[in-house]
XYZ file of C-alpha atoms in Angstrom:
706
model
C -9.987 -15.752 -14.536
C -12.314 -13.064 -13.330
C -10.433 -9.848 -12.503
C -9.592 -9.686 -8.784
C -11.856 -7.353 -6.600
C -9.460 -4.331 -6.217
C -8.180 -2.923 -3.125
C -8.850 0.408 -4.295
C -12.079 0.916 -6.614
C -12.155 3.104 -9.513
C -12.005 6.727 -8.491
C -14.384 7.490 -11.105
C -17.994 6.295 -10.364
C -20.045 4.441 -12.903
C -21.334 7.816 -14.198
C -17.895 8.594 -15.607
C -18.394 6.090 -18.209
C -16.245 3.069 -19.039
C -17.346 1.033 -16.090
C -19.095 -1.312 -18.307
C -16.952 -0.253 -21.135
C -16.608 -3.219 -23.860
C -18.457 -5.650 -21.522
C -17.868 -8.269 -24.039
C -14.153 -7.964 -23.981
C -12.537 -11.070 -21.983
C -10.790 -10.044 -18.801
C -9.401 -13.571 -19.161
C -7.081 -12.474 -21.693
C -5.104 -9.633 -20.183
C -3.004 -7.557 -22.394
C 0.411 -8.860 -21.491
C 3.207 -8.000 -23.935
C 3.249 -10.520 -26.699
C 6.538 -10.115 -28.584
C 8.989 -12.752 -28.348
C 11.614 -12.539 -25.695
C 14.343 -10.059 -26.991
C 12.274 -8.817 -29.887
C 12.680 -5.220 -30.876
C 9.711 -3.046 -29.768
C 8.295 -1.189 -32.695
C 7.906 2.513 -32.158
C 4.420 3.968 -31.946
C 3.635 7.294 -33.471
C 4.067 10.036 -31.223
C 1.643 13.202 -31.062
C 3.193 16.174 -32.721
C 4.244 18.776 -30.407
C 1.308 21.088 -29.560
C -1.436 18.415 -30.620
C -1.577 16.406 -27.646
C -4.007 18.779 -25.745
C -6.107 18.794 -28.751
C -6.248 14.928 -28.851
C -7.005 14.800 -25.132
C -10.054 17.395 -25.663
C -11.520 15.230 -28.345
C -10.972 12.046 -26.685
C -12.988 13.595 -23.717
C -15.478 15.107 -25.909
C -19.390 14.484 -25.993
C -18.696 13.095 -29.459
C -15.348 11.416 -28.653
C -14.295 7.714 -28.475
C -14.991 7.538 -24.793
C -18.569 8.745 -25.237
C -18.902 6.265 -27.888
C -17.743 3.263 -26.138
C -20.153 3.973 -23.206
C -23.689 5.842 -23.722
C -23.590 6.818 -19.977
C -20.324 8.744 -20.370
C -20.666 12.427 -19.616
C -17.594 14.870 -19.889
C -16.443 16.489 -16.622
C -14.859 19.745 -16.362
C -12.628 18.695 -13.521
C -11.435 15.623 -15.130
C -10.800 17.488 -18.272
C -8.875 20.184 -16.395
C -6.605 17.342 -15.006
C -6.068 15.645 -18.508
C -4.915 18.693 -20.100
C -2.480 19.488 -17.205
C -1.051 16.028 -17.676
C -0.752 16.528 -21.315
C 0.935 19.686 -20.937
C 3.520 17.957 -18.598
C 3.935 15.440 -20.864
C 4.702 17.710 -23.725
C 7.066 19.819 -21.624
C 8.867 16.998 -19.928
C 7.961 18.694 -16.545
C 7.115 17.753 -12.971
C 3.235 17.892 -12.206
C 1.609 17.338 -8.827
C -2.096 17.048 -9.229
C -4.662 16.453 -6.389
C -7.906 15.270 -7.679
C -10.976 14.761 -5.297
C -13.005 11.659 -5.413
C -15.227 11.404 -8.341
C -12.644 13.500 -10.661
C -11.951 10.417 -12.600
C -8.184 10.944 -12.234
C -7.414 7.429 -13.574
C -8.676 8.211 -16.916
C -7.275 11.745 -16.638
C -3.795 10.617 -16.663
C -4.268 7.398 -18.776
C -5.593 8.998 -21.728
C -2.989 11.449 -22.420
C -0.453 9.135 -21.535
C -1.851 6.652 -24.165
C -2.327 9.248 -26.692
C 1.045 10.865 -26.396
C 2.574 7.852 -27.933
C 5.968 7.614 -25.623
C 7.039 5.099 -23.371
C 5.235 5.264 -20.037
C 5.922 3.901 -16.364
C 2.743 3.778 -14.116
C 3.377 3.169 -10.473
C 0.560 2.676 -7.992
C 0.435 2.018 -4.354
C -0.732 -1.787 -4.235
C -0.456 -4.903 -6.119
C -4.354 -4.958 -6.079
C -4.426 -1.597 -7.914
C -1.835 -2.753 -10.491
C -4.141 -5.986 -11.167
C -7.164 -3.375 -11.558
C -5.135 -0.975 -13.957
C -3.723 -3.743 -15.957
C -6.534 -6.184 -16.070
C -9.491 -3.776 -16.528
C -8.702 -0.239 -16.843
C -6.064 -0.223 -19.538
C -7.402 -2.968 -21.817
C -10.852 -1.225 -22.057
C -9.331 2.180 -22.502
C -7.034 1.134 -25.324
C -9.844 -0.529 -26.974
C -11.971 2.434 -26.734
C -9.143 4.765 -28.005
C -8.455 2.232 -30.842
C -4.666 2.119 -30.048
C -2.375 -0.643 -30.383
C -0.468 -0.284 -27.143
C 1.719 -3.001 -25.474
C 0.991 -3.343 -21.886
C 3.049 -5.200 -19.333
C 2.791 -5.662 -15.473
C 5.640 -6.021 -13.385
C 5.901 -7.054 -9.629
C 8.468 -7.688 -7.258
C 10.046 -11.059 -6.978
C 7.857 -12.252 -4.002
C 4.661 -12.061 -6.380
C 6.151 -14.741 -8.761
C 6.635 -18.394 -8.545
C 10.397 -19.485 -8.332
C 10.533 -23.033 -10.274
C 13.784 -23.689 -8.633
C 12.518 -23.143 -5.249
C 9.420 -24.895 -5.904
C 11.495 -27.946 -6.813
C 13.580 -27.561 -3.650
C 10.379 -27.154 -1.446
C 8.931 -30.438 -2.914
C 11.782 -32.284 -1.320
C 12.299 -30.341 1.603
C 11.988 -31.872 4.995
C 10.952 -28.542 6.905
C 7.463 -27.790 5.756
C 5.523 -26.585 8.955
C 2.363 -28.661 8.880
C -0.310 -30.617 6.668
C -1.697 -27.329 5.580
C 1.473 -26.238 4.152
C 1.510 -29.428 2.284
C -1.648 -28.938 0.882
C -0.973 -25.351 -0.200
C 2.279 -26.450 -1.766
C 0.364 -29.192 -3.789
C -2.240 -26.707 -4.983
C 0.727 -24.357 -5.981
C 2.437 -27.353 -7.877
C -0.937 -28.031 -9.779
C -1.338 -24.286 -10.801
C 2.357 -24.111 -11.835
C 1.676 -26.722 -14.568
C -0.730 -24.225 -16.480
C 0.441 -20.669 -15.461
C 1.924 -18.213 -17.923
C 2.833 -15.504 -15.875
C 3.736 -17.225 -12.626
C 1.760 -14.502 -10.698
C 0.729 -16.010 -7.437
C -2.278 -13.427 -7.450
C -3.937 -15.783 -10.047
C -4.341 -18.264 -7.019
C -7.661 -17.127 -5.420
C -7.745 -17.428 -1.791
C -3.893 -17.594 -1.291
C -3.182 -15.249 1.501
C 0.019 -13.148 1.058
C 0.973 -14.021 4.711
C 0.837 -17.727 3.844
C 4.060 -19.453 5.322
C 4.501 -21.475 2.069
C 5.059 -18.428 -0.299
C 8.697 -17.607 0.996
C 9.510 -21.105 0.103
C 8.340 -21.030 -3.477
C 9.535 -17.466 -4.471
C 12.751 -15.849 -4.597
C 14.547 -12.708 -2.907
C 17.498 -10.861 -4.273
C 19.502 -12.771 -1.661
C 18.629 -16.299 -2.775
C 18.463 -15.962 -6.538
C 21.094 -17.862 -8.513
C 20.551 -15.668 -11.669
C 21.977 -17.127 -14.849
C 23.429 -20.212 -12.718
C 19.764 -21.327 -11.822
C 18.682 -24.341 -13.814
C 15.225 -23.064 -14.457
C 16.805 -19.585 -15.714
C 15.306 -19.881 -19.317
C 11.625 -20.519 -17.802
C 12.048 -18.048 -14.844
C 8.770 -16.027 -14.268
C 10.672 -13.051 -13.071
C 12.841 -12.696 -15.920
C 9.874 -13.278 -18.281
C 8.025 -10.234 -16.699
C 10.863 -8.222 -16.794
C 11.444 -9.048 -20.549
C 7.916 -8.040 -21.262
C 8.492 -4.884 -19.358
C 11.302 -3.742 -21.556
C 9.349 -4.662 -24.647
C 6.326 -2.775 -23.688
C 4.779 0.886 -24.328
C 3.248 1.192 -20.843
C 4.359 -0.770 -17.776
C 2.578 -0.848 -14.538
C 4.736 -1.111 -11.317
C 4.127 -0.369 -7.619
C 5.817 2.229 -5.408
C 7.583 -0.459 -3.263
C 9.333 -1.980 -6.551
C 10.233 1.528 -7.583
C 11.937 2.212 -4.364
C 13.451 -1.308 -4.020
C 15.076 -1.114 -7.469
C 16.403 2.406 -6.407
C 17.880 0.840 -3.186
C 18.931 -2.727 -4.529
C 19.037 -2.428 -8.292
C 17.173 -5.546 -8.590
C 13.540 -5.210 -9.639
C 13.993 -4.564 -13.489
C 12.989 -0.923 -13.033
C 16.453 0.238 -13.143
C 16.786 -0.992 -16.862
C 13.361 0.290 -17.517
C 13.233 3.717 -16.148
C 16.089 5.421 -18.573
C 13.803 4.184 -21.404
C 10.338 5.861 -20.569
C 9.200 9.350 -21.540
C 6.915 9.757 -18.630
C 6.736 8.281 -15.016
C 3.201 8.578 -13.356
C 2.654 7.813 -9.717
C -0.918 7.214 -8.740
C -1.840 7.193 -5.073
C 1.313 9.397 -4.566
C 0.234 10.174 -0.979
C 1.727 6.822 -0.193
C 4.931 7.453 -1.831
C 6.988 8.776 0.737
C 6.364 6.280 3.268
C 7.093 3.522 0.771
C 10.591 5.212 -0.233
C 11.586 5.496 3.468
C 10.738 1.800 4.243
C 12.978 0.859 1.172
C 15.884 3.235 1.155
C 17.289 2.234 4.425
C 18.788 -0.950 5.848
C 17.135 -3.448 8.079
C 18.017 -6.791 9.793
C 15.260 -8.805 10.887
C 15.222 -11.931 13.011
C 12.859 -13.378 10.326
C 15.640 -12.804 7.751
C 18.143 -14.991 9.703
C 15.456 -17.581 10.407
C 14.725 -17.977 6.654
C 18.277 -18.144 5.889
C 18.661 -20.802 8.489
C 15.776 -22.872 7.005
C 17.211 -22.385 3.632
C 20.572 -23.649 4.916
C 19.109 -26.735 6.324
C 17.142 -27.623 3.498
C 19.718 -27.166 0.640
C 22.403 -28.700 2.928
C 20.520 -31.930 3.470
C 19.463 -32.123 -0.221
C 22.806 -31.373 -1.830
C 25.656 -32.043 0.695
C 24.354 -34.322 3.452
C 27.088 -35.346 5.820
C 29.594 -32.712 4.510
C 28.828 -30.362 7.249
C 26.789 -30.228 10.404
C 23.960 -28.444 8.668
C 21.311 -29.081 11.473
C 23.807 -27.645 13.971
C 24.641 -24.646 11.999
C 21.119 -23.905 11.099
C 20.173 -24.310 14.825
C 22.780 -21.881 15.939
C 21.657 -19.102 13.422
C 18.142 -19.686 14.518
C 18.942 -19.635 17.955
C 21.232 -16.445 17.492
C 17.860 -14.795 15.917
C 15.684 -15.807 18.645
C 17.910 -14.439 21.363
C 17.986 -11.022 19.334
C 14.288 -10.891 19.161
C 14.280 -11.655 22.919
C 16.897 -8.707 23.889
C 15.147 -6.444 21.483
C 11.648 -6.876 23.202
C 12.890 -6.827 26.563
C 10.011 -6.820 29.089
C 7.460 -6.556 26.333
C 5.243 -9.576 26.489
C 1.952 -10.847 24.878
C 2.492 -8.324 22.044
C -0.605 -7.795 19.655
C 0.396 -6.141 16.500
C 3.965 -4.180 16.205
C 5.261 -2.017 18.794
C 8.087 0.667 17.337
C 10.976 1.266 19.988
C 13.484 4.148 20.211
C 16.906 2.680 19.317
C 18.251 4.166 22.435
C 15.850 2.239 24.527
C 17.634 -1.066 23.682
C 21.037 -0.575 22.045
C 22.993 0.474 25.257
C 21.668 -2.654 27.037
C 24.548 -5.410 27.287
C 22.099 -8.140 26.574
C 20.970 -6.366 23.270
C 24.846 -5.688 22.296
C 25.652 -9.363 23.099
C 22.691 -10.562 21.050
C 23.681 -8.444 18.123
C 27.208 -9.725 18.116
C 25.747 -13.475 18.692
C 24.393 -13.057 15.165
C 27.386 -12.244 13.725
C 29.187 -14.998 15.686
C 26.744 -17.656 14.509
C 26.932 -17.015 10.947
C 30.718 -17.196 10.902
C 31.128 -21.031 11.337
C 28.207 -21.129 8.593
C 30.053 -18.995 6.201
C 33.232 -21.336 6.494
C 31.435 -24.346 6.149
C 29.626 -23.001 3.155
C 33.016 -21.795 1.632
C 34.074 -25.634 1.590
C 31.050 -26.608 -0.606
C 30.620 -23.503 -2.479
C 31.717 -24.919 -5.834
C 29.412 -27.726 -5.669
C 26.489 -25.942 -6.250
C 25.121 -22.343 -7.097
C 22.865 -22.586 -4.347
C 25.637 -22.881 -1.896
C 27.302 -19.741 -3.586
C 24.294 -17.668 -2.654
C 24.042 -19.007 0.883
C 27.463 -18.059 1.369
C 26.880 -14.362 0.381
C 23.639 -14.362 2.440
C 25.741 -15.392 5.429
C 28.360 -12.569 4.811
C 25.648 -9.700 4.223
C 23.799 -10.721 7.237
C 26.843 -10.634 9.561
C 27.728 -7.541 7.903
C 24.586 -5.980 8.695
C 24.560 -7.201 12.213
C 28.146 -5.437 12.608
C 26.793 -2.342 11.108
C 24.075 -1.865 13.411
C 26.539 -2.160 16.189
C 28.076 1.053 15.004
C 26.524 4.552 15.290
C 23.823 5.366 12.481
C 24.858 7.649 9.516
C 24.164 11.527 9.554
C 20.594 12.273 8.709
C 19.155 8.867 9.430
C 17.241 7.511 12.269
C 17.152 4.192 13.927
C 14.463 2.215 15.375
C 13.216 -1.288 16.455
C 9.991 -2.941 15.511
C 8.989 -5.794 17.773
C 5.876 -8.050 17.206
C 4.934 -11.205 18.502
C 7.279 -13.514 16.536
C 9.790 -11.165 14.908
C 12.151 -8.256 15.505
C 13.499 -5.721 12.935
C 16.320 -3.364 13.206
C 15.759 -0.528 10.873
C 17.672 2.707 9.811
C 16.126 4.811 7.374
C 16.498 8.519 5.864
C 13.899 10.997 6.911
C 12.102 11.397 3.685
C 12.576 10.659 -0.073
C 13.714 14.274 -1.169
C 17.413 13.504 -1.977
C 16.714 9.982 -3.618
C 13.885 11.159 -5.658
C 15.686 14.375 -6.925
C 18.375 12.116 -8.189
C 16.006 10.357 -10.476
C 14.365 13.285 -11.583
C 17.637 15.051 -12.444
C 19.145 11.995 -14.261
C 17.327 12.392 -17.478
C 14.601 14.971 -18.899
C 11.091 13.298 -18.694
C 7.886 13.933 -17.385
C 7.058 13.141 -13.898
C 3.353 13.174 -12.703
C 2.082 12.493 -9.167
C -1.293 12.237 -8.242
C -3.875 11.450 -5.563
C -7.166 12.307 -3.918
C -5.271 13.848 -0.703
C -1.697 15.433 -1.235
C -2.138 18.338 1.182
C -4.281 21.153 2.314
C -2.959 24.369 0.420
C -2.337 25.288 -3.135
C 1.328 24.273 -3.250
C 0.430 20.849 -1.691
C 3.398 21.298 0.575
C 2.523 18.095 2.810
C 3.671 16.138 -0.316
C 6.119 18.343 -2.268
C 8.412 19.414 0.528
C 9.353 15.936 1.740
C 9.375 14.877 -1.986
C 11.759 17.641 -2.957
C 9.466 18.943 -5.616
C 9.330 22.541 -4.621
C 9.460 23.754 -8.109
C 6.790 21.361 -9.389
C 3.497 22.476 -11.282
C 0.748 22.068 -8.710
C -2.882 21.466 -9.706
C -5.862 21.001 -7.101
C -9.055 19.712 -8.648
C -11.939 19.555 -6.518
C -14.368 16.574 -6.156
C -17.588 17.331 -8.302
C -19.883 15.541 -5.651
C -22.411 17.837 -3.919
C -21.266 17.084 -0.491
C -23.471 20.035 1.070
C -26.681 18.290 -0.109
C -25.498 14.634 0.431
C -23.374 14.624 3.423
C -23.448 15.757 7.082
C -20.672 16.196 9.450
C -21.288 15.663 13.269
C -18.831 16.447 15.764
C -20.349 15.783 19.449
C -19.747 18.480 21.924
C -19.428 17.529 25.473
C -17.900 14.388 24.419
C -14.845 12.675 26.542
C -11.507 13.807 25.347
C -9.456 11.477 23.569
C -7.132 10.923 26.477
C -9.791 10.184 28.732
C -10.313 6.345 30.118
C -13.878 6.354 29.026
C -13.552 7.657 25.553
C -13.521 4.418 23.689
C -16.706 3.230 25.638
C -18.243 6.607 24.719
C -17.357 6.026 21.113
C -18.892 2.431 21.124
C -22.314 3.974 22.720
C -22.613 6.427 20.287
C -21.806 4.216 17.246
C -24.424 1.851 18.472
C -26.887 4.488 18.472
C -26.317 5.679 15.261
C -25.979 2.263 13.737
C -29.521 1.427 15.254
C -30.933 4.601 13.562
C -29.517 3.780 10.211
C -29.850 -0.088 10.403
C -26.132 -0.867 10.148
C -24.205 0.279 6.962
C -21.682 1.661 9.266
C -17.797 2.035 9.591
C -16.144 2.804 12.857
C -12.332 3.748 11.986
C -9.874 3.767 15.021
C -6.682 5.486 15.147
C -4.943 2.600 17.376
C -5.071 -0.858 17.694
C -5.901 -0.464 21.405
C -8.919 1.671 20.519
C -9.954 -1.014 17.909
C -10.084 -3.715 20.359
C -11.691 -1.681 23.040
C -14.539 -0.605 20.854
C -14.775 -3.836 19.065
C -15.649 -5.631 22.348
C -17.953 -2.874 23.604
C -20.050 -2.255 20.557
C -21.816 -5.886 20.465
C -22.894 -5.158 24.192
C -24.108 -1.726 23.397
C -26.413 -2.937 20.368
C -27.606 -5.853 22.565
C -28.638 -3.336 25.243
C -30.372 -1.349 22.522
C -32.142 -4.695 21.376
C -30.646 -4.660 17.859
C -28.994 -7.984 16.564
C -26.715 -5.972 14.111
C -23.532 -7.958 13.177
C -20.176 -6.491 14.288
C -17.086 -7.067 12.158
C -13.751 -6.353 13.717
C -10.513 -6.008 11.794
C -8.134 -9.001 12.609
C -10.965 -11.488 13.109
C -10.434 -12.788 9.190
C -8.380 -11.446 6.576
C -9.353 -7.822 5.340
C -10.996 -8.790 2.123
C -12.874 -11.492 3.644
C -14.056 -8.807 6.387
C -15.103 -6.397 3.661
C -17.221 -9.169 1.766
C -18.863 -10.246 5.066
C -19.785 -6.415 5.530
C -21.163 -6.130 1.931
C -23.280 -9.338 1.896
C -24.945 -8.280 5.232
C -26.057 -4.784 5.340
C -27.142 -4.765 8.839
C -23.378 -4.781 9.980
C -21.090 -2.331 11.650
C -17.257 -2.671 10.608
C -14.638 -1.706 13.142
C -11.342 -1.120 11.486
C -8.000 0.617 12.191
C -5.249 1.979 9.755
C -5.869 -0.523 6.805
C -9.255 0.626 6.337
C -8.799 4.468 6.334
C -7.866 4.229 2.605
C -8.168 2.059 -0.316
C -11.559 0.797 0.391
C -14.438 1.444 -2.010
C -17.836 0.948 -1.084
C -20.261 2.977 -3.166
C -24.116 3.276 -2.988
C -26.071 2.843 0.194
C -24.083 0.005 1.711
C -21.987 2.150 3.740
C -23.794 5.704 4.916
C -22.095 6.464 8.194
C -18.473 6.555 9.035
C -17.474 7.144 12.625
C -13.814 8.314 13.374
C -12.888 8.008 16.825
C -10.299 10.836 17.289
C -8.086 13.151 15.156
C -5.361 10.956 13.576
C -2.343 12.941 14.630
C 1.032 11.034 14.187
C 2.251 9.145 17.469
C 4.517 11.701 19.167
C 6.771 8.951 20.453
C 7.394 7.378 17.212
C 11.279 7.340 16.450
C 10.659 8.553 13.040
C 8.193 11.266 13.902
C 10.537 12.446 16.722
C 13.409 12.732 14.055
C 11.504 14.695 11.729
C 10.255 17.117 14.786
C 13.727 17.727 15.684
C 14.652 18.661 12.362
C 11.682 21.046 11.838
C 12.594 22.661 15.452
C 16.196 22.757 14.109
C 14.848 25.155 11.348
C 13.072 27.327 13.446
C 9.846 26.168 12.467
C 6.468 25.195 14.503
C 6.796 21.303 14.475
C 2.949 21.076 15.756
C 1.629 23.334 12.971
C 4.027 22.166 10.016
C 3.988 18.455 10.858
C 1.228 17.273 13.393
C -1.610 19.068 11.855
C -0.639 18.712 8.523
C -0.195 15.102 8.793
C -3.629 14.730 10.691
C -5.515 16.998 7.887
C -4.324 14.409 5.106
C -5.287 11.358 7.293
C -8.584 12.905 8.191
C -9.379 13.653 4.740
C -8.558 9.868 3.619
C -10.740 8.328 6.420
C -13.672 10.919 5.512
C -13.126 9.833 1.900
C -14.801 6.365 2.444
C -18.062 7.951 2.831
C -19.108 9.447 -0.529
C -17.828 7.320 -3.335
C -20.531 8.401 -6.299
C -22.496 11.323 -6.989
C -25.767 9.658 -5.665
C -23.999 8.426 -2.382
C -25.392 10.048 0.836
C -24.091 9.841 4.485
C -22.843 11.031 7.906
C -19.449 11.473 8.963
C -18.803 11.521 12.707
C -15.620 12.539 14.258
C -15.682 11.676 18.079
C -13.157 14.355 18.881
C -14.212 17.780 20.408
C -10.909 19.141 19.473
C -12.283 19.575 16.027
C -14.868 21.989 17.092
C -13.053 23.559 19.910
C -9.430 23.992 19.549
C -7.776 26.750 17.259
C -6.290 24.253 14.502
C -9.742 22.595 14.421
C -10.764 25.244 11.618
C -7.792 24.199 9.757
C -8.629 20.497 9.684
C -12.457 21.202 9.058
C -11.346 22.939 5.973
C -9.416 20.049 4.733
C -12.588 17.925 4.677
C -15.154 18.133 1.992
C -17.638 20.740 2.450
C -20.310 18.691 4.469
C -23.157 20.273 6.094
C -22.733 20.182 9.906
C -25.349 19.102 12.162
C -25.651 20.693 15.751
C -26.294 17.372 17.800
C -27.168 13.757 18.143
C -30.989 14.377 17.355
C -30.342 16.127 13.972
C -27.748 13.420 13.115
C -30.084 10.376 13.940
C -32.629 12.162 12.158
C -30.598 12.394 9.041
C -29.734 8.783 9.205
C -33.318 7.744 9.827
C -34.131 9.676 6.652
C -31.463 7.752 4.729
C -32.895 4.490 6.032
C -36.431 5.492 5.107
C -35.241 6.195 1.567
C -33.803 2.910 1.251
C -37.375 1.322 1.978
C -39.268 -0.038 -1.331
C -42.171 2.340 -2.518
């Protein structure tokens, strides 16, 4: 199996070395933990106190193992500065927050000292794709270069692994939605015969949103544990055993916080035994934590429960209860809750976040919430009658009681220091209660046992103390390091802020963005991203841009987010250089397009947080209660980090060149514009559109063959 195309490319360009390191090594044989289950993990020799820094300096040296493994490797001062800071934090068991600009090579800057230190390490990443990249590519090659016999393991959440018991149930289910689902299930069954890991990422082209996946994976609620007939062959438990036997384990942020909240991911067993916890892409840590440290009740949860109830009831206790009627009652209650929560909203595209107060006082909403608990009461009673017949019924009964209790909990006022809201989409509704930040939860973990904690990303703030990240994470006393990018932005990049442009709140702003984007794309010959801050702007610009290009007589391809899955959309952009890709939030980060395939990034407006978002409102109220300026301390700080992320798509290697366009006159004219410009890499400004298009024309000409 070839390694999957990562969601995040290496933050080190090929010039950093190790890109083609050990090209003969087979990616088909990932370095999973190989000890028998339950085998003792032999201790590795740890670096003697005070010697880790010297070992790191030697590894990154011009005559070191990294240079020997790749003739293109060149030592970088910024990378070495970060690596030695990480080494010091590991030796001191300290907390380090390190911002490393694009091109520093932060991945190797933390991996090399972590591997050389000799202790056990937990590495957490933002996405499963980045997990796979670290585990399948970076770590095996780096371990080979350093000649270290390190045991590696990959640990994901339950939903990433095939559940053999639920696969058997799905095989006999009468509720598969359509023929496509039947074909997908058959494909999974064939793959299941040969997989060792059970990781569904091995199945190329299987979309994470495929409706069959919940049918063949487990959740905390429906897992039978030791009562499962497939327990000894369980892929989830195998992955956890391998993690406990490994020297370095790669997890993701969602898994880390899911375990903190539910104690169900295996991290709870793992964390006390590690000497260091390292969080890459740490700028996503706070939102991942907020999502998992709260409570949710979703109409989809209840519908999934109803479908499991129907399938298991008909398979294992047909005739002993009115399973179709009970399942239909629960599903109907879930749909009524969704309708009551949505209210007058119709034809939704995407997800709308509503204030709790907008719906909670309405009689129909209160009645629908009570209706969920009422529909689950007879279900729980019927399950109690057959509970001893099968562990599946025991888990179903527990799920019924938990869902009913959660519905009752949302009928009560929220806990102090928490905020509630309602997420409504075309087919689902979620009731959410969450903390405002991860400060308390993370501090509990850090105080629990002495170990090193390292948090790193290319964007963690705009000041030396990196307060955008450290404050909500409760890391006020952490060591902080800012290492700038080694790229020559002044020579290779230009920043254009069009003056006299419509303001973002004016109705003609999206059309003006489309018009300007078309002219720039024509000058460059495609190779453009247009990044929007809202889905509404995405649709408006995506519809207008083809018309503008046609009017200019240029047959450039326009790709719009949502037309096809994200990875497929990016593949099309790379395959056809004469393209313009219009994307929203998911394209602002985690996208790596080095070289001349992408040479212009247009941002429609400054990415301020939406002021009517319930979580934003709650955070603003807290800041104002503390006597602080919410606009300066929250809105501008958030916009600075997001703008930096979006701009980071442009220059991905030392040789990249391009133009960043921000179609928001506030960046040039408002008093806070200077602060936002200072957050960006030091790109040379251009005065007007003529100068901007001249720069693009020069880039286009330089691509022509000699």
